[in-house]
XYZ file of C-alpha atoms in Angstrom:
407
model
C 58.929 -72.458 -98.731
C 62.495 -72.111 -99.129
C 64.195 -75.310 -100.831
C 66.685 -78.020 -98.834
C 70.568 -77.552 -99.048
C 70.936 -79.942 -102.720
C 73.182 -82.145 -100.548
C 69.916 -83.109 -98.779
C 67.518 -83.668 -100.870
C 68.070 -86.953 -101.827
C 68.741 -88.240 -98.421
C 65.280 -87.041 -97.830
C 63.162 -89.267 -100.283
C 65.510 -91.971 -99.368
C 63.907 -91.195 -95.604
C 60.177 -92.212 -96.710
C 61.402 -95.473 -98.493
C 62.241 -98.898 -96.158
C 65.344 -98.521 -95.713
C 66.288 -101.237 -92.953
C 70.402 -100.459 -93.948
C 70.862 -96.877 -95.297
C 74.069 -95.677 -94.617
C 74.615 -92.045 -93.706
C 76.343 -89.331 -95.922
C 75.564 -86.577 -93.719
C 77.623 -87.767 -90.109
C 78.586 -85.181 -87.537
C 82.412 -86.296 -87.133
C 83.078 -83.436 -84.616
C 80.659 -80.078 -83.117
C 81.782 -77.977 -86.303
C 80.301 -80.185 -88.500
C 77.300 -80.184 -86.466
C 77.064 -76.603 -85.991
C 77.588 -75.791 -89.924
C 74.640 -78.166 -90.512
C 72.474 -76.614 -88.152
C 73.290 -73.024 -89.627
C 72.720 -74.799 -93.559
C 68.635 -75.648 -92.628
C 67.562 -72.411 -90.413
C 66.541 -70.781 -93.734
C 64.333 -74.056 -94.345
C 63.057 -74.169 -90.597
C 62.326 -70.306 -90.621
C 60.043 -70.864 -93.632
C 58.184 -73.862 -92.575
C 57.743 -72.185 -88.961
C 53.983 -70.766 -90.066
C 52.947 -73.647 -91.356
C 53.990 -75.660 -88.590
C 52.221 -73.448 -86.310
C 49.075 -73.654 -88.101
C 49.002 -77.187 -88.292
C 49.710 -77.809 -84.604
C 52.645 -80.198 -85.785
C 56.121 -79.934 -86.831
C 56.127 -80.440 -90.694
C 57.780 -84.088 -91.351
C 60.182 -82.645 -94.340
C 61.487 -80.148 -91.481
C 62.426 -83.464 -89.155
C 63.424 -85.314 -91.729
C 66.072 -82.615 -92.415
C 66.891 -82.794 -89.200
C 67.511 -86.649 -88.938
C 69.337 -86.313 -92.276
C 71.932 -84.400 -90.578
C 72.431 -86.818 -87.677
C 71.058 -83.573 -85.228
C 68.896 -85.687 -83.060
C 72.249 -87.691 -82.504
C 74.251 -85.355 -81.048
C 74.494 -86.588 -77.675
C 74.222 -90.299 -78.537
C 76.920 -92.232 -77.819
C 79.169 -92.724 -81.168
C 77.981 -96.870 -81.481
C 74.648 -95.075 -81.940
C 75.997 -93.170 -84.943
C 76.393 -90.449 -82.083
C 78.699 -87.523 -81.486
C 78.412 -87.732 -77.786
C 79.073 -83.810 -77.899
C 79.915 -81.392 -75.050
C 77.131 -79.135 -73.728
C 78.479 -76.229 -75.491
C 77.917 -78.041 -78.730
C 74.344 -79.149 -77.780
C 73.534 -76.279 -76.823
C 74.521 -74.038 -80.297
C 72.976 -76.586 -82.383
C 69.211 -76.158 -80.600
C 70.210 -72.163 -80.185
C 70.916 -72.437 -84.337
C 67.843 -74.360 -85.002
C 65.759 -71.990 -82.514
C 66.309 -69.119 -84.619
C 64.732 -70.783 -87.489
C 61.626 -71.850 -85.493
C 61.174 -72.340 -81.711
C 59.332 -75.445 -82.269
C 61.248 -76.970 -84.240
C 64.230 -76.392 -81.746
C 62.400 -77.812 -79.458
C 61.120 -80.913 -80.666
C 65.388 -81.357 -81.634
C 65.644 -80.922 -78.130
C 63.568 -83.153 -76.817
C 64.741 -85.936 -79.534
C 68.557 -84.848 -78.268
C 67.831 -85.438 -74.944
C 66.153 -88.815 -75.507
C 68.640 -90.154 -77.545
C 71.663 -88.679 -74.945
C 69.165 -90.475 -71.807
C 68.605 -93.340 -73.178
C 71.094 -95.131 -76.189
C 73.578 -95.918 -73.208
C 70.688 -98.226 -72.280
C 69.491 -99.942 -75.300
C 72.014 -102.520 -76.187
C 69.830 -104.863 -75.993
C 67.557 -103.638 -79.389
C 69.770 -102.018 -81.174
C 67.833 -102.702 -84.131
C 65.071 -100.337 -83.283
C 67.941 -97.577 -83.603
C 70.155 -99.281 -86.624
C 68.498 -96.799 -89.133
C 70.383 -93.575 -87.916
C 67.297 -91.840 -89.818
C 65.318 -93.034 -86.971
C 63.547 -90.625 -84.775
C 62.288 -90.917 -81.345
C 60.003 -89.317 -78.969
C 59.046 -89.440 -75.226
C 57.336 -88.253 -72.259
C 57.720 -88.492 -68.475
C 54.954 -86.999 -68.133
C 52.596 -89.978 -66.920
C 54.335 -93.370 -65.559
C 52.292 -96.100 -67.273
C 52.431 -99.462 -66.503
C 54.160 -102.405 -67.915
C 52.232 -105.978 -66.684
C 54.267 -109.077 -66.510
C 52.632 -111.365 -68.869
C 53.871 -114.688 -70.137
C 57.399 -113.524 -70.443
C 56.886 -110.147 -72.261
C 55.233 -106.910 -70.364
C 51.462 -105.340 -71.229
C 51.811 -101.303 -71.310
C 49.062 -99.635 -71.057
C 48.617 -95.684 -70.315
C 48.296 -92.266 -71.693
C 51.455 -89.621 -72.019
C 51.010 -86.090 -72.467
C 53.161 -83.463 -73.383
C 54.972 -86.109 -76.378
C 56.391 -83.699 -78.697
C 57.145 -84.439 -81.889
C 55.301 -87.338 -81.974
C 54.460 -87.221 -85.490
C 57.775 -87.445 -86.889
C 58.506 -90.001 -84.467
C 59.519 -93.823 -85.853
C 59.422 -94.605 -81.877
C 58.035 -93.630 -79.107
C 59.931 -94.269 -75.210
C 57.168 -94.995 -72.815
C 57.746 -94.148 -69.323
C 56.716 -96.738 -66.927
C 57.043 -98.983 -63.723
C 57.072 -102.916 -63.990
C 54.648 -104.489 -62.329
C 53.551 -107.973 -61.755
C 49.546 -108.767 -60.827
C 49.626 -104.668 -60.514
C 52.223 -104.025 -57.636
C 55.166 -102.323 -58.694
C 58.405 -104.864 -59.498
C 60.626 -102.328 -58.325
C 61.187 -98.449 -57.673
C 62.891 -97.849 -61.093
C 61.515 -95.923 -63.662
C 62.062 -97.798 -67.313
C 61.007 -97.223 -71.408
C 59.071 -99.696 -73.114
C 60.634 -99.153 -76.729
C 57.057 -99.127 -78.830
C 57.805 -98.979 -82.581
C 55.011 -96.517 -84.381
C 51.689 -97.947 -85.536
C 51.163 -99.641 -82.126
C 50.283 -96.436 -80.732
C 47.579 -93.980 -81.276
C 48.196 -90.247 -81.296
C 45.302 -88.135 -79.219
C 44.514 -84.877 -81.041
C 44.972 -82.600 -77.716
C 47.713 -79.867 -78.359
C 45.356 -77.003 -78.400
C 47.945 -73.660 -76.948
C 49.496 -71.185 -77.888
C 52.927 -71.052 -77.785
C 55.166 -73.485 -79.323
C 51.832 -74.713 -81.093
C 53.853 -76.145 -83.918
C 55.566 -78.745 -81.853
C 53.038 -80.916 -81.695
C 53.058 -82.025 -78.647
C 50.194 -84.495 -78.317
C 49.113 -87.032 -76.171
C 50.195 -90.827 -76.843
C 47.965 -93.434 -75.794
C 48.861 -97.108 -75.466
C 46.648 -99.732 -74.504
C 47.830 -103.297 -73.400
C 50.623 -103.494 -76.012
C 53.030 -106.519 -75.724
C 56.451 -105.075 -75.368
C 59.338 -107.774 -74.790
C 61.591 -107.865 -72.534
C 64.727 -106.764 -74.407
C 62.582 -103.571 -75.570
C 62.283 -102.650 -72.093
C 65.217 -100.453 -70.843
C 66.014 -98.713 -67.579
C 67.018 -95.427 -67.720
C 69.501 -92.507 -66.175
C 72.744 -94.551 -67.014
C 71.834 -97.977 -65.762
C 72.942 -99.551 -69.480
C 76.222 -101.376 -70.047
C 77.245 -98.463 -72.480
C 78.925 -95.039 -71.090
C 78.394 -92.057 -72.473
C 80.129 -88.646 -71.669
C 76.754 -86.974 -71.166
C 76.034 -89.135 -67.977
C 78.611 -87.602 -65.817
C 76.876 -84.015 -65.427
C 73.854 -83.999 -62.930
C 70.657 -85.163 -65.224
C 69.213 -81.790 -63.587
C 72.027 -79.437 -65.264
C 72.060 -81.083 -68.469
C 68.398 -81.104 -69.080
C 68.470 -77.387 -68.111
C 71.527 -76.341 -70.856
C 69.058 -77.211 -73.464
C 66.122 -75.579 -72.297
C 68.144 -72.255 -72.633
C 69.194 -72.569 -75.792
C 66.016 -72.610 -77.495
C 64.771 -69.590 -75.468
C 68.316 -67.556 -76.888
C 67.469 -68.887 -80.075
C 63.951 -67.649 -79.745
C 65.112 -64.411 -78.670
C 67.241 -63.894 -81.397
C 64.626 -64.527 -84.123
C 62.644 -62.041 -82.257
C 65.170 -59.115 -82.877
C 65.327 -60.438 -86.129
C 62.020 -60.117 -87.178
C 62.319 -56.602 -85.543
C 65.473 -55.671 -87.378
C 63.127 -56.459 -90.651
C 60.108 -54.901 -89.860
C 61.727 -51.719 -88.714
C 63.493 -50.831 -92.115
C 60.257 -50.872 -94.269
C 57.192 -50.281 -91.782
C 55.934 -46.698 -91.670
C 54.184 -46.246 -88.208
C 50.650 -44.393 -88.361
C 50.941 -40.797 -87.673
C 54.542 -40.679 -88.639
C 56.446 -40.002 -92.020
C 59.452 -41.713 -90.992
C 60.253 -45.600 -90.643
C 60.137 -47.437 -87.871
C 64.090 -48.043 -87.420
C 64.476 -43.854 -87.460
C 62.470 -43.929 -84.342
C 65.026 -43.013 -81.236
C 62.100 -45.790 -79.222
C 62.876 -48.174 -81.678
C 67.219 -47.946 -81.524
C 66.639 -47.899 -77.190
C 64.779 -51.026 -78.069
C 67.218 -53.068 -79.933
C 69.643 -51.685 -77.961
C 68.140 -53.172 -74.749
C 67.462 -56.389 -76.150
C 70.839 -56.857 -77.833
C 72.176 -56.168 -74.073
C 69.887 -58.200 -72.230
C 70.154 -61.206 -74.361
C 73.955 -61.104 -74.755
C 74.928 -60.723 -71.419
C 72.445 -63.541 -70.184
C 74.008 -65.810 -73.019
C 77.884 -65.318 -72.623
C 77.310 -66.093 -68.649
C 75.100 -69.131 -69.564
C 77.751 -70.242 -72.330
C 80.737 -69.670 -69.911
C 79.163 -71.756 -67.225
C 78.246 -74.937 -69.110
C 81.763 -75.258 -70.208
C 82.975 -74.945 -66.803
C 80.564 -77.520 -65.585
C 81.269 -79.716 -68.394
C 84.951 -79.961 -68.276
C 84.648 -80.289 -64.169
C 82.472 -83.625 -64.902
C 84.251 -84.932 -67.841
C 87.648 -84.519 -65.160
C 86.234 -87.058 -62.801
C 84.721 -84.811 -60.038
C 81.556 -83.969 -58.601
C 79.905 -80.839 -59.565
C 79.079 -78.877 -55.897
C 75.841 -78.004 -55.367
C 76.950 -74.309 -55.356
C 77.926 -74.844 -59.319
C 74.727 -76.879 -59.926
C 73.085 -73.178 -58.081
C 74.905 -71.387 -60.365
C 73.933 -73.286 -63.212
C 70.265 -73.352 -62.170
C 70.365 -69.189 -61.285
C 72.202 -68.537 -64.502
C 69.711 -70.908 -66.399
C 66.365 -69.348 -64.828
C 67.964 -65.866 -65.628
C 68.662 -66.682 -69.522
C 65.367 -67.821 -70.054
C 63.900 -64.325 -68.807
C 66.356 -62.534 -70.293
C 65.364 -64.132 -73.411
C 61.772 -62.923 -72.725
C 62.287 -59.313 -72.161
C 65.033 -59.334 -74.855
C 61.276 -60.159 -76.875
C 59.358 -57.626 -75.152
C 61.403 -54.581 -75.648
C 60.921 -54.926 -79.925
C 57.628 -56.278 -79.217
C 56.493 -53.000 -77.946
C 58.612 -50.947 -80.320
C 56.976 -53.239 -82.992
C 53.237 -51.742 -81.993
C 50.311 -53.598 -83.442
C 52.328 -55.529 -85.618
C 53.654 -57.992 -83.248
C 49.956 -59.101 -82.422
C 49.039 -59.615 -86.223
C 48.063 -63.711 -86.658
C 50.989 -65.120 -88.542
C 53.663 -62.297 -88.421
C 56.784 -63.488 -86.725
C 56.794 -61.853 -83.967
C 53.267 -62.658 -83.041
C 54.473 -66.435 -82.753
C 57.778 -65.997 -81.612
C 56.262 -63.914 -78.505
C 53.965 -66.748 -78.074
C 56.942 -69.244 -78.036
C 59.511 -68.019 -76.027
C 57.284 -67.790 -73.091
C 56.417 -70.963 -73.100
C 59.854 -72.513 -72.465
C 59.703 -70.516 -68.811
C 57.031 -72.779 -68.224
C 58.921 -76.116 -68.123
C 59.814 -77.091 -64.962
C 63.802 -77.298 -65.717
C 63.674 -73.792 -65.756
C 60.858 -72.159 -63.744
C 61.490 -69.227 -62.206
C 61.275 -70.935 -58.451
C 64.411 -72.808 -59.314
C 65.758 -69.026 -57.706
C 64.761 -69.648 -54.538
C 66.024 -73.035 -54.088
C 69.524 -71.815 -55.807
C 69.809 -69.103 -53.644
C 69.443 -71.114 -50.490
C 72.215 -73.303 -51.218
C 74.706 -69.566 -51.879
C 73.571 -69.153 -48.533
C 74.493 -72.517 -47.053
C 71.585 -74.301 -46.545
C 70.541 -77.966 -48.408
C 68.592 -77.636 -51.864
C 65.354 -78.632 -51.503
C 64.468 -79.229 -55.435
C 65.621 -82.353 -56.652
C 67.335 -80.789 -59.820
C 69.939 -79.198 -57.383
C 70.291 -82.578 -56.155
């Protein structure tokens, strides 16, 4: 495995110790700063991406890293030892860390997004986030409850789909409050549940993006009080930049950038198989191969094109919200056509040197086995299913959206 940046290294034991008042050395002070530290760990990420993989779990040194350079914190606000960056940034950061290892891009993701949805909201335990080594992880994927009892709230449930959860110091629990079991009110909040008062379900058995360890998190009749309870989707005291775009459009931005960064590892790989492998029945390497230059060529096309339109839309929509007006919901389309689009381009941009590749894209632990494996995955999440089209297209045409991320 390759070794950290020197810089790092120490901040890294430092990260195992109690350390209730470590300061940071390593703060993102504008997007360049984030975007070189991204580019200084992808050697590190690419190396550990294997043994991620195999262990169904993103290796702790390889989030640790991460939290070292303040990456999870990009879209925090700054009294969160935030950057509260533009999408654009956001989005190259994941993209950066994507090429190193899809799931490790995405469990940065995930932690980005948590961090951007919810630190607005949690002025009331700010303690939980004072470390800025902290990590956090989340799931909406289950609504648990949180009982009113004796002044504090009883959560109970069982989240799927929590990646990163290993790394995590805390894990955001979505639920309702409820009182004698009927729901309080229609808001959706996070009970704030510091790790060891949770247990982690061994249930990530897939494919792709294996290595982000996206387990199940059970929780049964914790005591959460009330100031670790926090509503989300901007209903905090603090204001953040990231809550003026559409919650639909920003979660999407990400999504795509750890395809494209995906993608590109995938012509990578290709790139460095192709100048030593010798297909069978041939005396000539695999990058002499006319099949193999159409290949490249194709994906290098495919992906580019898909990425400068996805780019050159998210700065548009960003600077529209940051101005004070509504985004239409023909540029939330747009965003949402250009979005699904990337994603698939970012597949096929993997298919083309997947098949130029031959049987060595479908050897267990080559690159390109996984990466193949991990790219289609991200089409999967419902921020950027293919169906989105449909809906997308009906509002270029006119009509209302009927998907409530166009809304």
């Amino acid at each position: 495995m390759k070794s950290l940046p020197h810089r790092l290294s120490g901040r890294l034991e430092q990260k195992h110790e109690n350390r209730p008042n470590k300061t940071r050395t390593e703060t993102n002070v504008n997007p360049e700063t984030a975007i070189r530290h991204a580019k200084s760990l992808v050697e590190v990420v690419r190396s550990d991406a294997r043994t991620s993989d195999e262990n169904r779990q993103l290796s702790q040194s390889i989030a640790n890293a991460m939290a070292v350079c303040n990456l999870y914190r990009i879209a925090a606000p700054q009294e969160f030892n935030g950057l509260d960056a533009d999408s654009k940034t956001q989005m190259r950061v994941l993209e950066i860390i994507s090429r190193g290892s899809g799931a490790a891009g995405w469990n940065l993701m995930i932690g980005v997004e948590i961090f951007g949805l919810l630190a607005p909201s949690l002025c009331t335990c700010k303690d939980l986030l004072a470390d800025p080594l902290t990590i956090m992880a989340g799931s909406t994927a289950f609504v648990g409850e949180a009982e009113a009892c004796n002044g504090d709230h009883r959560v109970s449930g069982q989240w799927q789909f929590v990646s990163g959860i290993h790394n995590a110091d805390v894990f955001g629990a979505t639920v309702r409050l409820t009182q004698k079991g009927k729901a309080i009110d229609d808001t959706l909040y996070y009970a704030m549940i510091p790790k060891g008062q949770y247990e982690i379900l061994d249930t990530w058995h897939v494919a792709g993006l294996r290595g982000s360890g996206s387990h199940d998190v059970k929780v049964n009749e914790v005591s959460v009080p009330p100031d670790r309870i926090v509503a989300t989707l901007g209903h905090g005291n603090m204001r953040s930049k990231q809550l003026n775009l559409p919650l639909g459009v920003r979660l999407t931005f990400n999504k795509v950038a750890v395809a494209l960064g995906i993608a590109r590892s995938g012509i990578d790989a290709f790139c460095e198989l192709a100048s030593g492998k010798v297909p069978r029945f041939s005396t000539r390497t695999l990058y002499q191969r006319p099949f193999a230059h159409q290949a490249v060529a194709r994906a290098e096309a495919r992906l580019r094109g898909a990425r400068a339109a996805m780019y050159e839309h998210a700065e548009q929509v960003w600077d529209v919200c940051q101005s004070g007006d509504q985004l239409s919901y023909h540029d939330r389309a747009i965003a949402h056509i250009l979005a699904c689009d990337a994603v698939k381009a970012a597949i096929e941009s993997v298919n083309y040197v997947t098949e130029a590749a031959g049987t060595s894209a479908n050897v267990l632990g080559s690159p390109l086995e996984r990466i193949v494996r991990d790219v289609r995955v991200v089409q999967q999440h419902v921020t950027v299913a293919p169906h989105h089209m449909e809906d997308a297209g009906r509002v270029l045409l006119g009509m209302e959206p009927r998907g409530i991320l166009l809304m």
